[in-house]
Amino acid sequence: KGLLAVILIYKRRCRRENEPPLDKGYIPWLGHALEFGRDAAKFLSRMKKKHGDIFTVRAAGRYVTVLLDPNMYDAVLSDTEALDFKSVSKVLMQRMFSLTMPNHDPASERAWMKQHFHGPSLVQLCESMQNNLQLVFSTTDVAQNPQQWSTGGLFSFCYSLLFRAGYLTLFGVCENDVTQLDTVYEEFRKFDGLLAKLARQTEKREERRMARGAQERLWQLLSGCGAGQSTRALGSSWQRSYLEHLQSEEVEEESQRRAMLLQLWVTQGNAGPAAFWLLGFLLTHPEAMCAVRAEIRSLQLQRHPLANLQKHTPVLDSVLSETLRLRAAALITREVVQDKVLQTGAGQEYLLRRGDRLCLFPFLSPQMDPQIHREPEKFKYDRFLNADGTEKKDFFKGGVRMKYCNMPWGAGSNMCVGRHFAVSGIKQFVYMMLTNLDLELCDQQSTMPPVNPSRYGFGMLQPIGDLEIRYRLKPASSS
Ligand code: HEM
Ligand code: U51
Ligand code: U51
């Protein structure tokens, strides 16, 4: 009877005056949820064609208003009164990480993160990351058998190296036990592979069992060297500081343990995949590879200290921006906690209803918008370069200059806190691989593997399959 009432209530919803076009789909309650989850990019571009830059869809009992006009993103994201991040992240934390934190305050968490990932601490973290990348690289087969070619998948190669180095930097291992890294990486990949399903609650029973098992083992591995959770036993000062932060918020002990896995995903889940796409694009676009190698050679001739590497690589920066434009695809979701009026540039007004959700998807616009970027599906390494070699920042849509032509980090008050750390790590890694390795495709004809469409929404995309590469240490003289 309750169910019937719920169905009747949902059935009654219809578009009111001044509300965005409403598209409920044919399936009761579920609406468009399946199509949304299977391939959000495809689904949302279909809806965009049908309805324009703003519309409301039903997905699993929820009404989600989707906004795809980048000129409105700022105004929307700055209204944290009416649009709430907390309730959405609460649901996701529970589903993905089995984590509840009743006193959790995203604002103070953000402030705490900033202390570490901005300013002087950032410089230290980046240095430590550089050292750990070198350390991790030196333990690979290829570094230990000079002259000998190794083969393998580029995705695994990038993800495992960046993950291990990042893990050493932020979490650390017990008594220099580097074998722990292999275990953590393996369990993390199992878990990471199931995250999208957990978030949508579409996992099969067997998958649920696997995910929870990996979670359990990761909680254990992350909980420090000693038996109990004493802060002293933890491997790194960042992790200790995080624990103290949680304790100051009176998060209970079990949740403290579980929150470590959330942080592991937040800090390590994106850089590896980003580095994969970047190197993959270079390997499949020889003119881009040439341009990057030329830039590196000129840096070496000028004997730039590594610290300057961050500032003097316009070509590599453009390649990275282009990679993120094509493969960074977070879905920015907020809960509407007060009725709200949205104003379009054209002067039109749309009502948002309290209790609905609002989603922005910068991947569709500005990133893949053909009115802003010509041939948007194509990788063009110099898309973000001016003719004089400086960074290109002017992009137009219908004659109007765009404030945002690329939004891999989101925008406004919740913009990615870790973006400088991520960029630094990716650039260090790419530089290290290109200067230390002979790196080539196993099959010169191979193309980039396709994107896994079920991961739209979760940050950096991942491939289905991998790109087979061959690599060996460069003879010392030629590096
Ligand atoms: C938030 C993307 C790497 C930490 C975000 C958001 C995006 C994003 C789009 C905004 C979410 C929203 O507004 O709903 C990326 C991409 C990365 C990356 C593309 C790598 C290529 C990292 C790293 C860290 C990190 C390495 C940590 C060291 C965070 C945190 C937030 C966030 C803590 C939440 C900020 C807040 O709630 O105010 N990220 N990120 N991210 N990111 Fe990243
Ligand atoms: O939200 C539910 O209860 C299930 C809805 C399942 C269908 C789509 C999920 C989408 C839509 C838009 N509803 N909220 C947004 C959700 C996207 C989730 C991806 C978030 C990834 C977050 C990673 C931290
Ligand atoms: O629904 C949203 O608005 C969040 C979608 C965000 C998707 C990807 C952004 C992630 C990844 C890891 N990139 N940077 C980190 C960012 C995580 C943000 C913390 C959100 C907490 C969600 C709890 C599951």
Coordinates of C-alpha atoms and ligand atoms in Angstrom, one line a residue:
K1 CA 0.0 0.0 0.0
G2 CA 2.9 2.3 0.9
L3 CA 4.5 1.4 -2.4
L4 CA 1.3 2.3 -4.2
A5 CA 1.2 5.7 -2.6
V6 CA 4.8 6.3 -3.5
I7 CA 4.1 5.4 -7.1
L8 CA 1.1 7.7 -7.2
I9 CA 3.1 10.6 -5.8
Y10 CA 5.8 10.1 -8.4
K11 CA 3.2 9.7 -11.1
R12 CA 1.7 13.1 -10.3
R13 CA 4.8 15.0 -11.0
C14 CA 4.5 17.1 -14.1
R15 CA 6.2 20.2 -15.4
R16 CA 5.1 23.5 -13.9
E17 CA 5.3 26.8 -15.5
N18 CA 8.9 28.1 -15.8
E19 CA 10.4 24.7 -14.9
P20 CA 12.9 23.1 -17.3
P21 CA 11.5 20.5 -19.8
L22 CA 10.7 17.3 -17.9
D23 CA 11.6 13.9 -19.4
K24 CA 10.4 11.0 -17.2
G25 CA 11.2 8.1 -19.5
Y26 CA 8.8 5.2 -19.9
I27 CA 9.8 3.0 -17.0
P28 CA 7.9 3.9 -13.8
W29 CA 10.1 5.1 -10.9
L30 CA 13.4 4.0 -12.6
G31 CA 12.9 6.4 -15.5
H32 CA 16.2 6.9 -17.3
A33 CA 18.5 5.5 -14.6
L34 CA 19.7 2.5 -16.6
E35 CA 20.6 4.5 -19.7
F36 CA 22.1 7.2 -17.5
G37 CA 24.4 4.7 -15.7
R38 CA 25.4 2.7 -18.8
D39 CA 26.8 5.7 -20.7
A40 CA 26.0 9.1 -19.2
A41 CA 27.8 11.0 -22.0
K42 CA 25.6 9.3 -24.7
F43 CA 22.4 9.7 -22.7
L44 CA 23.0 13.3 -21.8
S45 CA 23.9 14.4 -25.3
R46 CA 20.8 12.7 -26.6
M47 CA 18.8 14.7 -24.0
K48 CA 20.6 17.9 -24.9
K49 CA 19.7 17.4 -28.6
K50 CA 16.1 16.9 -27.6
H51 CA 15.6 19.6 -24.9
G52 CA 18.6 22.0 -25.1
D53 CA 21.0 23.1 -22.3
I54 CA 18.6 22.5 -19.4
F55 CA 16.1 19.7 -18.7
T56 CA 14.9 17.5 -15.9
V57 CA 15.1 13.7 -16.1
R58 CA 13.8 11.0 -13.7
A59 CA 16.4 8.5 -12.5
A60 CA 15.6 5.9 -9.8
G61 CA 12.9 7.9 -8.2
R62 CA 14.9 11.1 -8.2
Y63 CA 14.4 14.2 -10.4
V64 CA 17.7 15.4 -11.7
T65 CA 17.9 18.7 -13.5
V66 CA 20.8 18.7 -15.9
L67 CA 22.5 22.0 -16.8
L68 CA 24.9 22.1 -19.8
D69 CA 25.4 25.8 -20.3
P70 CA 29.0 26.6 -19.1
N71 CA 28.2 30.3 -18.8
M72 CA 25.8 29.5 -16.0
Y73 CA 28.1 27.1 -14.0
D74 CA 29.7 29.8 -11.9
A75 CA 26.5 31.4 -10.7
V76 CA 25.1 27.9 -9.8
L77 CA 28.2 26.6 -8.0
S78 CA 28.5 29.8 -5.9
D79 CA 25.1 29.3 -4.4
T80 CA 26.0 26.9 -1.6
E81 CA 22.9 27.9 0.4
A82 CA 20.4 26.5 -2.0
L83 CA 22.7 23.8 -3.5
D84 CA 24.2 21.3 -1.2
F85 CA 27.2 19.1 -1.7
K86 CA 27.0 17.4 1.7
S87 CA 23.9 15.3 1.2
V88 CA 25.2 13.9 -2.1
S89 CA 28.6 13.0 -0.7
K90 CA 26.9 11.4 2.3
V91 CA 25.0 9.0 0.1
L92 CA 28.1 8.2 -2.0
M93 CA 30.3 7.7 1.0
Q94 CA 27.9 5.2 2.4
R95 CA 27.4 3.3 -0.9
M96 CA 31.0 3.3 -2.1
F97 CA 33.0 3.2 1.2
S98 CA 30.4 1.9 3.7
L99 CA 31.3 5.0 5.6
T100 CA 29.0 7.2 7.8
M101 CA 30.4 10.3 9.5
P102 CA 27.5 12.1 11.3
N103 CA 29.6 15.1 12.3
H104 CA 31.3 15.3 8.9
D105 CA 31.8 18.9 7.8
P106 CA 33.0 19.1 4.2
A107 CA 34.0 22.8 4.7
S108 CA 36.5 21.9 7.5
E109 CA 37.7 18.9 5.6
R110 CA 38.4 21.1 2.6
A111 CA 40.3 23.6 4.8
W112 CA 42.3 20.7 6.3
M113 CA 43.1 19.4 2.7
K114 CA 44.2 22.9 1.6
Q115 CA 46.8 23.0 4.4
H116 CA 48.5 20.1 2.8
F117 CA 47.9 20.5 -0.9
H118 CA 48.5 24.2 -1.2
G119 CA 51.3 26.5 -0.3
P120 CA 54.6 25.4 1.3
S121 CA 53.4 21.9 2.2
L122 CA 52.6 21.3 -1.4
V123 CA 56.2 21.9 -2.4
Q124 CA 57.3 19.3 0.1
L125 CA 54.8 16.8 -1.0
C126 CA 55.8 17.3 -4.6
E127 CA 59.5 16.8 -3.8
S128 CA 58.7 13.7 -1.8
M129 CA 56.6 12.4 -4.8
Q130 CA 59.6 13.0 -7.1
N131 CA 61.8 10.9 -4.8
N132 CA 59.2 8.1 -4.5
L133 CA 58.7 8.0 -8.2
Q134 CA 62.4 7.4 -8.6
L135 CA 62.4 4.8 -5.9
V136 CA 59.4 2.9 -7.3
F137 CA 60.8 3.1 -10.8
S138 CA 64.2 1.7 -9.7
T139 CA 62.5 -1.5 -8.5
T140 CA 60.8 -2.3 -11.8
D141 CA 62.1 -5.1 -14.1
V142 CA 63.1 -2.6 -16.7
A143 CA 65.3 -0.6 -14.4
Q144 CA 67.0 -3.7 -13.2
N145 CA 67.7 -5.3 -16.6
P146 CA 69.3 -2.6 -18.8
Q147 CA 69.2 -3.2 -22.5
Q148 CA 66.4 -5.7 -22.2
W149 CA 62.9 -4.9 -23.7
S150 CA 59.9 -5.4 -21.5
T151 CA 56.4 -5.5 -22.8
G152 CA 53.1 -4.8 -21.0
G153 CA 50.0 -2.7 -20.9
L154 CA 50.5 1.0 -20.7
F155 CA 47.5 1.5 -18.4
S156 CA 48.7 -0.9 -15.7
F157 CA 52.2 0.4 -16.1
C158 CA 51.2 4.1 -15.4
Y159 CA 48.6 3.3 -12.8
S160 CA 50.8 1.0 -10.8
L161 CA 53.8 3.3 -10.7
L162 CA 51.9 6.5 -9.9
F163 CA 49.8 4.7 -7.3
R164 CA 52.8 3.2 -5.5
A165 CA 54.7 6.5 -5.5
G166 CA 51.6 8.4 -4.3
Y167 CA 51.0 5.8 -1.7
L168 CA 54.5 6.1 -0.3
T169 CA 54.2 9.9 -0.3
L170 CA 50.9 10.1 1.5
F171 CA 50.5 6.9 3.4
G172 CA 53.9 5.2 3.7
V173 CA 54.7 1.6 4.5
C174 CA 55.8 -0.1 7.7
E175 CA 59.5 -0.6 8.2
N176 CA 60.2 0.0 4.5
D177 CA 58.3 -3.1 3.6
V178 CA 57.7 -2.3 -0.1
T179 CA 56.1 -5.6 -0.8
Q180 CA 53.1 -4.1 1.0
L181 CA 52.7 -1.8 -2.0
D182 CA 51.9 -4.7 -4.3
T183 CA 49.1 -6.0 -2.1
V184 CA 47.6 -2.5 -1.6
Y185 CA 47.7 -1.8 -5.3
E186 CA 46.1 -5.1 -6.2
E187 CA 43.3 -4.8 -3.7
F188 CA 42.7 -1.2 -4.7
R189 CA 42.4 -2.1 -8.4
K190 CA 39.7 -4.7 -7.6
F191 CA 37.8 -2.2 -5.5
D192 CA 38.3 0.7 -8.0
G193 CA 36.9 -1.5 -10.8
L194 CA 33.6 -2.0 -8.9
L195 CA 33.2 1.6 -7.5
A196 CA 30.9 2.8 -10.3
K197 CA 28.5 -0.1 -9.7
L198 CA 28.6 0.4 -5.9
A199 CA 27.7 4.1 -6.4
R200 CA 24.7 3.2 -8.5
Q201 CA 23.8 0.1 -6.5
T202 CA 23.9 -2.0 -9.6
E203 CA 26.5 -4.6 -8.5
K204 CA 25.7 -8.3 -8.6
R205 CA 25.8 -10.3 -5.4
E206 CA 29.2 -11.8 -6.3
E207 CA 30.6 -8.3 -7.1
R208 CA 29.3 -7.0 -3.9
R209 CA 31.1 -9.8 -2.0
M210 CA 34.3 -9.0 -3.9
A211 CA 34.1 -5.3 -3.3
R212 CA 33.4 -5.7 0.4
G213 CA 36.2 -8.2 0.7
A214 CA 38.7 -5.8 -0.9
Q215 CA 37.4 -3.0 1.3
E216 CA 37.9 -5.0 4.4
R217 CA 41.5 -5.9 3.4
L218 CA 42.3 -2.3 2.5
W219 CA 41.0 -1.0 5.8
Q220 CA 43.3 -3.4 7.5
L221 CA 46.3 -2.5 5.3
L222 CA 45.7 1.2 5.8
S223 CA 45.3 1.1 9.5
G224 CA 49.0 1.3 10.3
C225 CA 51.8 -0.9 11.4
G226 CA 51.0 -1.7 15.0
A227 CA 48.1 -3.7 16.1
G228 CA 45.8 -1.0 17.3
Q229 CA 45.2 2.3 15.7
S230 CA 47.7 4.5 17.5
T231 CA 48.6 7.5 15.5
R232 CA 52.3 6.8 16.0
A233 CA 52.2 3.6 14.1
L234 CA 51.1 5.2 10.9
G235 CA 53.5 5.5 8.0
S236 CA 53.3 9.2 7.1
S237 CA 52.8 12.6 8.6
W238 CA 50.0 13.4 6.2
Q239 CA 48.1 10.3 7.3
R240 CA 48.8 11.1 11.0
S241 CA 47.5 14.6 10.5
Y242 CA 44.3 13.3 8.8
L243 CA 43.7 11.0 11.7
E244 CA 44.1 13.9 14.1
H245 CA 41.7 15.9 12.0
L246 CA 39.1 13.1 12.2
Q247 CA 39.6 12.8 15.9
S248 CA 39.0 16.5 16.4
E249 CA 35.7 16.0 14.6
E250 CA 34.9 13.2 17.0
V251 CA 34.6 10.6 14.2
E252 CA 34.4 7.2 15.8
E253 CA 37.2 4.8 15.5
E254 CA 35.8 2.4 13.0
S255 CA 34.9 5.3 10.8
Q256 CA 38.4 6.7 11.1
R257 CA 39.7 3.4 9.7
R258 CA 37.2 3.4 6.8
A259 CA 37.8 7.1 6.0
M260 CA 41.4 6.2 5.0
L261 CA 40.1 4.2 2.1
L262 CA 38.0 7.2 0.9
Q263 CA 41.2 9.3 1.0
L264 CA 43.2 6.6 -0.8
W265 CA 40.7 6.7 -3.6
V266 CA 40.4 10.5 -3.6
T267 CA 44.2 11.0 -3.7
Q268 CA 45.3 8.1 -5.9
G269 CA 42.4 7.3 -8.2
N270 CA 42.9 9.8 -11.0
A271 CA 46.6 10.6 -11.7
G272 CA 47.5 7.1 -13.0
P273 CA 44.7 7.0 -15.5
A274 CA 45.4 10.6 -16.6
A275 CA 49.1 9.7 -17.2
F276 CA 48.0 6.7 -19.2
W277 CA 45.9 8.8 -21.6
L278 CA 48.6 11.4 -21.9
L279 CA 51.3 8.9 -22.8
G280 CA 48.9 6.9 -25.0
F281 CA 48.0 10.0 -27.0
L282 CA 51.7 10.8 -27.5
L283 CA 52.5 7.3 -28.6
T284 CA 49.6 7.3 -31.2
H285 CA 50.3 10.9 -32.4
P286 CA 54.0 11.0 -33.5
E287 CA 53.9 14.8 -34.2
A288 CA 52.8 15.4 -30.6
M289 CA 55.6 13.1 -29.3
C290 CA 58.1 15.0 -31.4
A291 CA 57.1 18.3 -30.1
V292 CA 57.2 17.2 -26.5
R293 CA 60.6 15.5 -26.9
A294 CA 61.9 18.7 -28.5
E295 CA 60.7 20.7 -25.5
I296 CA 62.4 18.3 -23.1
R297 CA 65.7 18.5 -25.1
S298 CA 65.7 22.3 -25.0
L299 CA 65.1 22.2 -21.2
Q300 CA 68.0 19.8 -20.8
L301 CA 70.3 22.0 -22.8
Q302 CA 69.3 25.0 -20.6
R303 CA 70.0 22.8 -17.6
H304 CA 66.8 23.8 -15.9
P305 CA 66.6 22.6 -12.4
L306 CA 63.7 20.2 -11.9
A307 CA 61.8 22.8 -9.8
N308 CA 61.5 24.9 -12.9
L309 CA 60.2 22.1 -14.9
Q310 CA 56.7 23.0 -13.6
K311 CA 56.9 26.4 -15.2
H312 CA 58.6 26.1 -18.5
T313 CA 56.8 23.4 -20.4
P314 CA 54.1 25.1 -22.5
V315 CA 53.9 22.1 -25.0
L316 CA 53.6 19.5 -22.3
D317 CA 51.0 21.7 -20.5
S318 CA 48.9 21.9 -23.7
V319 CA 49.2 18.1 -24.1
L320 CA 48.0 17.7 -20.5
S321 CA 45.1 20.2 -20.9
E322 CA 44.0 18.4 -24.1
T323 CA 44.2 15.0 -22.4
L324 CA 42.0 16.3 -19.5
R325 CA 39.6 17.9 -22.0
L326 CA 39.1 14.6 -23.6
R327 CA 39.2 12.2 -20.6
A328 CA 38.2 14.1 -17.4
A329 CA 34.5 13.6 -16.9
A330 CA 33.2 14.2 -13.4
L331 CA 29.5 14.7 -12.9
I332 CA 29.1 17.6 -10.5
T333 CA 26.0 16.9 -8.4
R334 CA 24.2 19.0 -5.8
E335 CA 21.0 18.6 -3.9
V336 CA 18.5 21.5 -4.2
V337 CA 17.7 22.3 -0.6
Q338 CA 15.8 25.5 -1.3
D339 CA 13.6 26.4 -4.3
K340 CA 15.8 28.4 -6.6
V341 CA 15.5 30.4 -9.8
L342 CA 18.2 30.0 -12.4
Q343 CA 18.7 32.8 -14.8
T344 CA 20.1 32.1 -18.3
G345 CA 22.3 34.5 -20.2
A346 CA 19.3 35.1 -22.6
G347 CA 17.3 36.4 -19.7
Q348 CA 15.1 33.4 -19.3
E349 CA 14.3 32.0 -15.8
Y350 CA 14.0 28.4 -14.7
L351 CA 12.7 27.2 -11.4
L352 CA 14.5 24.4 -9.5
R353 CA 12.4 22.4 -7.0
R354 CA 13.6 21.7 -3.5
G355 CA 14.4 18.0 -3.1
D356 CA 15.6 17.6 -6.7
R357 CA 19.2 17.3 -7.8
L358 CA 21.2 19.5 -10.0
C359 CA 23.9 18.0 -12.2
L360 CA 26.5 19.8 -14.3
F361 CA 28.5 17.9 -16.8
P362 CA 31.4 20.0 -18.1
F363 CA 32.6 17.1 -20.2
L364 CA 29.8 17.7 -22.7
S365 CA 30.1 21.5 -22.5
P366 CA 32.6 23.2 -22.6
Q367 CA 35.0 20.2 -23.1
M368 CA 33.4 18.4 -26.0
D369 CA 31.3 21.3 -27.3
P370 CA 31.8 21.5 -31.1
Q371 CA 30.9 25.2 -31.0
I372 CA 33.8 25.9 -28.7
H373 CA 36.4 23.3 -29.9
R374 CA 36.7 22.4 -33.5
E375 CA 36.6 18.6 -34.1
P376 CA 36.2 18.0 -30.4
E377 CA 36.8 14.2 -30.5
K378 CA 40.2 14.7 -32.0
F379 CA 43.4 14.9 -29.9
K380 CA 45.3 18.0 -31.0
Y381 CA 48.4 18.5 -28.9
D382 CA 48.6 22.2 -29.7
R383 CA 45.0 23.1 -29.1
F384 CA 45.9 25.1 -26.0
L385 CA 48.9 26.8 -27.6
N386 CA 49.1 30.2 -29.3
A387 CA 51.2 30.6 -32.5
D388 CA 53.9 32.2 -30.3
G389 CA 54.1 29.2 -28.0
T390 CA 52.3 30.7 -25.1
E391 CA 49.2 29.2 -23.5
K392 CA 46.0 29.8 -25.4
K393 CA 43.2 31.0 -23.2
D394 CA 40.8 32.6 -25.7
F395 CA 37.9 30.4 -26.8
F396 CA 34.6 31.5 -28.1
K397 CA 31.1 30.2 -28.5
G398 CA 28.8 32.1 -30.8
G399 CA 31.2 35.1 -30.7
V400 CA 31.2 35.3 -26.9
R401 CA 34.5 34.6 -25.1
M402 CA 34.2 31.6 -22.7
K403 CA 35.3 32.0 -19.1
Y404 CA 35.8 28.2 -19.1
C405 CA 37.0 26.3 -22.1
N406 CA 38.1 23.3 -20.1
M407 CA 36.8 22.3 -16.6
P408 CA 38.5 19.1 -15.5
W409 CA 38.7 20.3 -11.9
G410 CA 35.2 21.6 -11.5
A411 CA 34.7 25.2 -10.5
G412 CA 33.6 27.4 -7.7
S413 CA 33.8 26.6 -4.0
N414 CA 34.4 22.8 -4.4
M415 CA 37.0 23.0 -7.1
C416 CA 39.5 20.1 -6.8
V417 CA 41.8 20.7 -3.9
G418 CA 44.4 18.3 -5.2
R419 CA 44.8 19.7 -8.7
H420 CA 48.3 21.1 -8.3
F421 CA 49.5 17.9 -6.7
A422 CA 47.9 15.9 -9.5
V423 CA 49.5 18.0 -12.2
S424 CA 52.9 18.0 -10.6
G425 CA 52.9 14.2 -10.2
I426 CA 51.7 13.5 -13.8
K427 CA 54.3 15.8 -15.2
Q428 CA 57.1 14.4 -13.1
F429 CA 56.1 10.9 -14.2
V430 CA 55.8 11.7 -17.9
Y431 CA 59.2 13.5 -17.8
M432 CA 60.8 10.6 -16.1
M433 CA 59.4 8.0 -18.5
L434 CA 60.4 10.0 -21.6
T435 CA 63.9 10.7 -20.4
N436 CA 64.7 7.3 -19.0
L437 CA 63.0 4.9 -21.4
D438 CA 62.8 3.9 -25.0
L439 CA 59.1 3.6 -25.2
E440 CA 57.1 2.4 -28.2
L441 CA 53.9 0.7 -29.3
C442 CA 54.2 -3.1 -29.7
D443 CA 52.2 -2.7 -32.9
Q444 CA 52.7 0.6 -34.7
Q445 CA 49.2 0.4 -36.1
S446 CA 47.4 0.1 -32.8
T447 CA 45.0 2.8 -31.7
M448 CA 43.9 4.0 -28.3
P449 CA 41.6 1.5 -26.4
P450 CA 38.0 2.7 -26.0
V451 CA 36.6 4.5 -23.0
N452 CA 34.7 2.5 -20.4
P453 CA 31.4 4.3 -20.7
S454 CA 30.1 3.2 -17.2
R455 CA 32.7 5.5 -15.6
Y456 CA 31.4 8.8 -16.8
G457 CA 30.8 10.8 -13.7
F458 CA 33.7 9.6 -11.5
G459 CA 36.6 11.8 -12.6
M460 CA 39.2 10.5 -15.0
L461 CA 37.9 7.9 -17.4
Q462 CA 39.5 4.5 -17.7
P463 CA 40.0 2.4 -20.9
I464 CA 38.4 -1.0 -21.7
G465 CA 41.4 -3.1 -22.4
D466 CA 44.9 -1.6 -22.6
L467 CA 47.5 -0.4 -25.0
E468 CA 50.4 -2.8 -25.4
I469 CA 53.8 -1.1 -25.2
R470 CA 57.5 -2.1 -25.3
Y471 CA 60.1 -0.3 -23.3
R472 CA 63.7 -0.5 -22.1
L473 CA 66.1 1.6 -20.2
K474 CA 67.8 4.2 -22.5
P475 CA 71.6 3.7 -22.8
A476 CA 73.1 6.2 -20.4
S477 CA 74.7 8.4 -23.1
S478 CA 71.6 9.1 -25.0
S479 CA 69.3 10.2 -22.2
Ligands
HEM1 C1 37.1 17.6 -6.1 C2 38.7 16.3 -10.5 C3 42.9 14.7 -8.5 C4 41.2 15.9 -4.2 C5 37.2 17.4 -7.5 C6 36.2 17.9 -8.4 C7 36.7 17.5 -9.6 C8 38.0 16.8 -9.5 C9 36.0 17.7 -11.0 C10 35.0 18.7 -8.1 C11 33.8 17.8 -7.6 C12 32.6 18.6 -7.3 O1 32.6 19.9 -7.4 O2 31.5 18.0 -7.1 C13 40.0 15.8 -10.4 C14 40.8 15.3 -11.4 C15 42.0 14.8 -10.9 C16 41.9 15.0 -9.4 C17 40.5 15.3 -12.9 C18 43.3 14.2 -11.5 C19 43.5 14.2 -12.8 C20 42.8 14.9 -7.2 C21 43.9 14.6 -6.2 C22 43.4 14.9 -5.0 C23 42.0 15.4 -5.2 C24 45.2 14.0 -6.6 C25 44.0 14.9 -3.7 C26 45.2 15.0 -3.4 C27 39.9 16.4 -4.3 C28 39.1 16.8 -3.2 C29 37.9 17.3 -3.8 C30 38.1 17.2 -5.2 C31 39.4 16.7 -1.7 C32 36.7 17.9 -3.0 C33 36.8 19.3 -2.8 C34 35.6 19.9 -2.0 O3 34.7 19.1 -1.7 O4 35.6 21.1 -1.8 N1 38.3 16.8 -8.1 N2 40.7 15.6 -9.2 N3 41.7 15.4 -6.5 N4 39.3 16.6 -5.5 FE1 40.0 16.1 -7.3
U51_2 O1 21.0 8.6 -7.1 C1 20.4 7.5 -7.1 O2 19.8 7.1 -6.1 C2 20.5 6.5 -8.2 C3 20.4 7.2 -9.5 C4 21.1 6.3 -10.5 C5 21.2 7.0 -11.8 C6 22.1 8.0 -12.0 C7 23.1 8.5 -11.0 C8 23.4 9.8 -11.3 C9 22.2 10.8 -11.2 C10 23.0 12.0 -11.3 N1 21.8 11.0 -9.9 N2 22.7 11.7 -9.2 C11 23.8 11.8 -10.1 C12 24.3 10.4 -10.2 C13 25.7 10.4 -10.6 C14 26.5 9.7 -9.8 C15 27.9 9.7 -10.3 C16 28.7 10.3 -9.1 C17 30.1 9.9 -9.1 C18 30.6 10.4 -7.8 C19 31.9 9.9 -7.4 C20 32.3 10.5 -6.1
U51_3 O1 28.9 14.3 -7.1 C1 29.8 15.0 -7.1 O2 29.7 16.2 -7.3 C2 31.2 14.4 -7.0 C3 31.6 13.9 -8.3 C4 33.1 13.9 -8.2 C5 33.7 13.0 -9.1 C6 35.0 12.9 -9.2 C7 35.9 13.9 -8.3 C8 36.6 13.1 -7.3 C9 37.9 12.5 -7.8 C10 38.6 12.2 -6.6 N1 38.7 13.6 -8.3 N2 39.1 14.3 -7.2 C11 38.5 13.6 -6.1 C12 37.0 13.9 -6.2 C13 36.4 13.5 -4.9 C14 35.7 14.4 -4.2 C15 35.3 14.0 -2.9 C16 33.8 13.8 -2.9 C17 33.4 12.9 -1.8 C18 32.5 11.9 -2.4 C19 32.3 10.8 -1.5 C20 32.3 9.5 -2.2

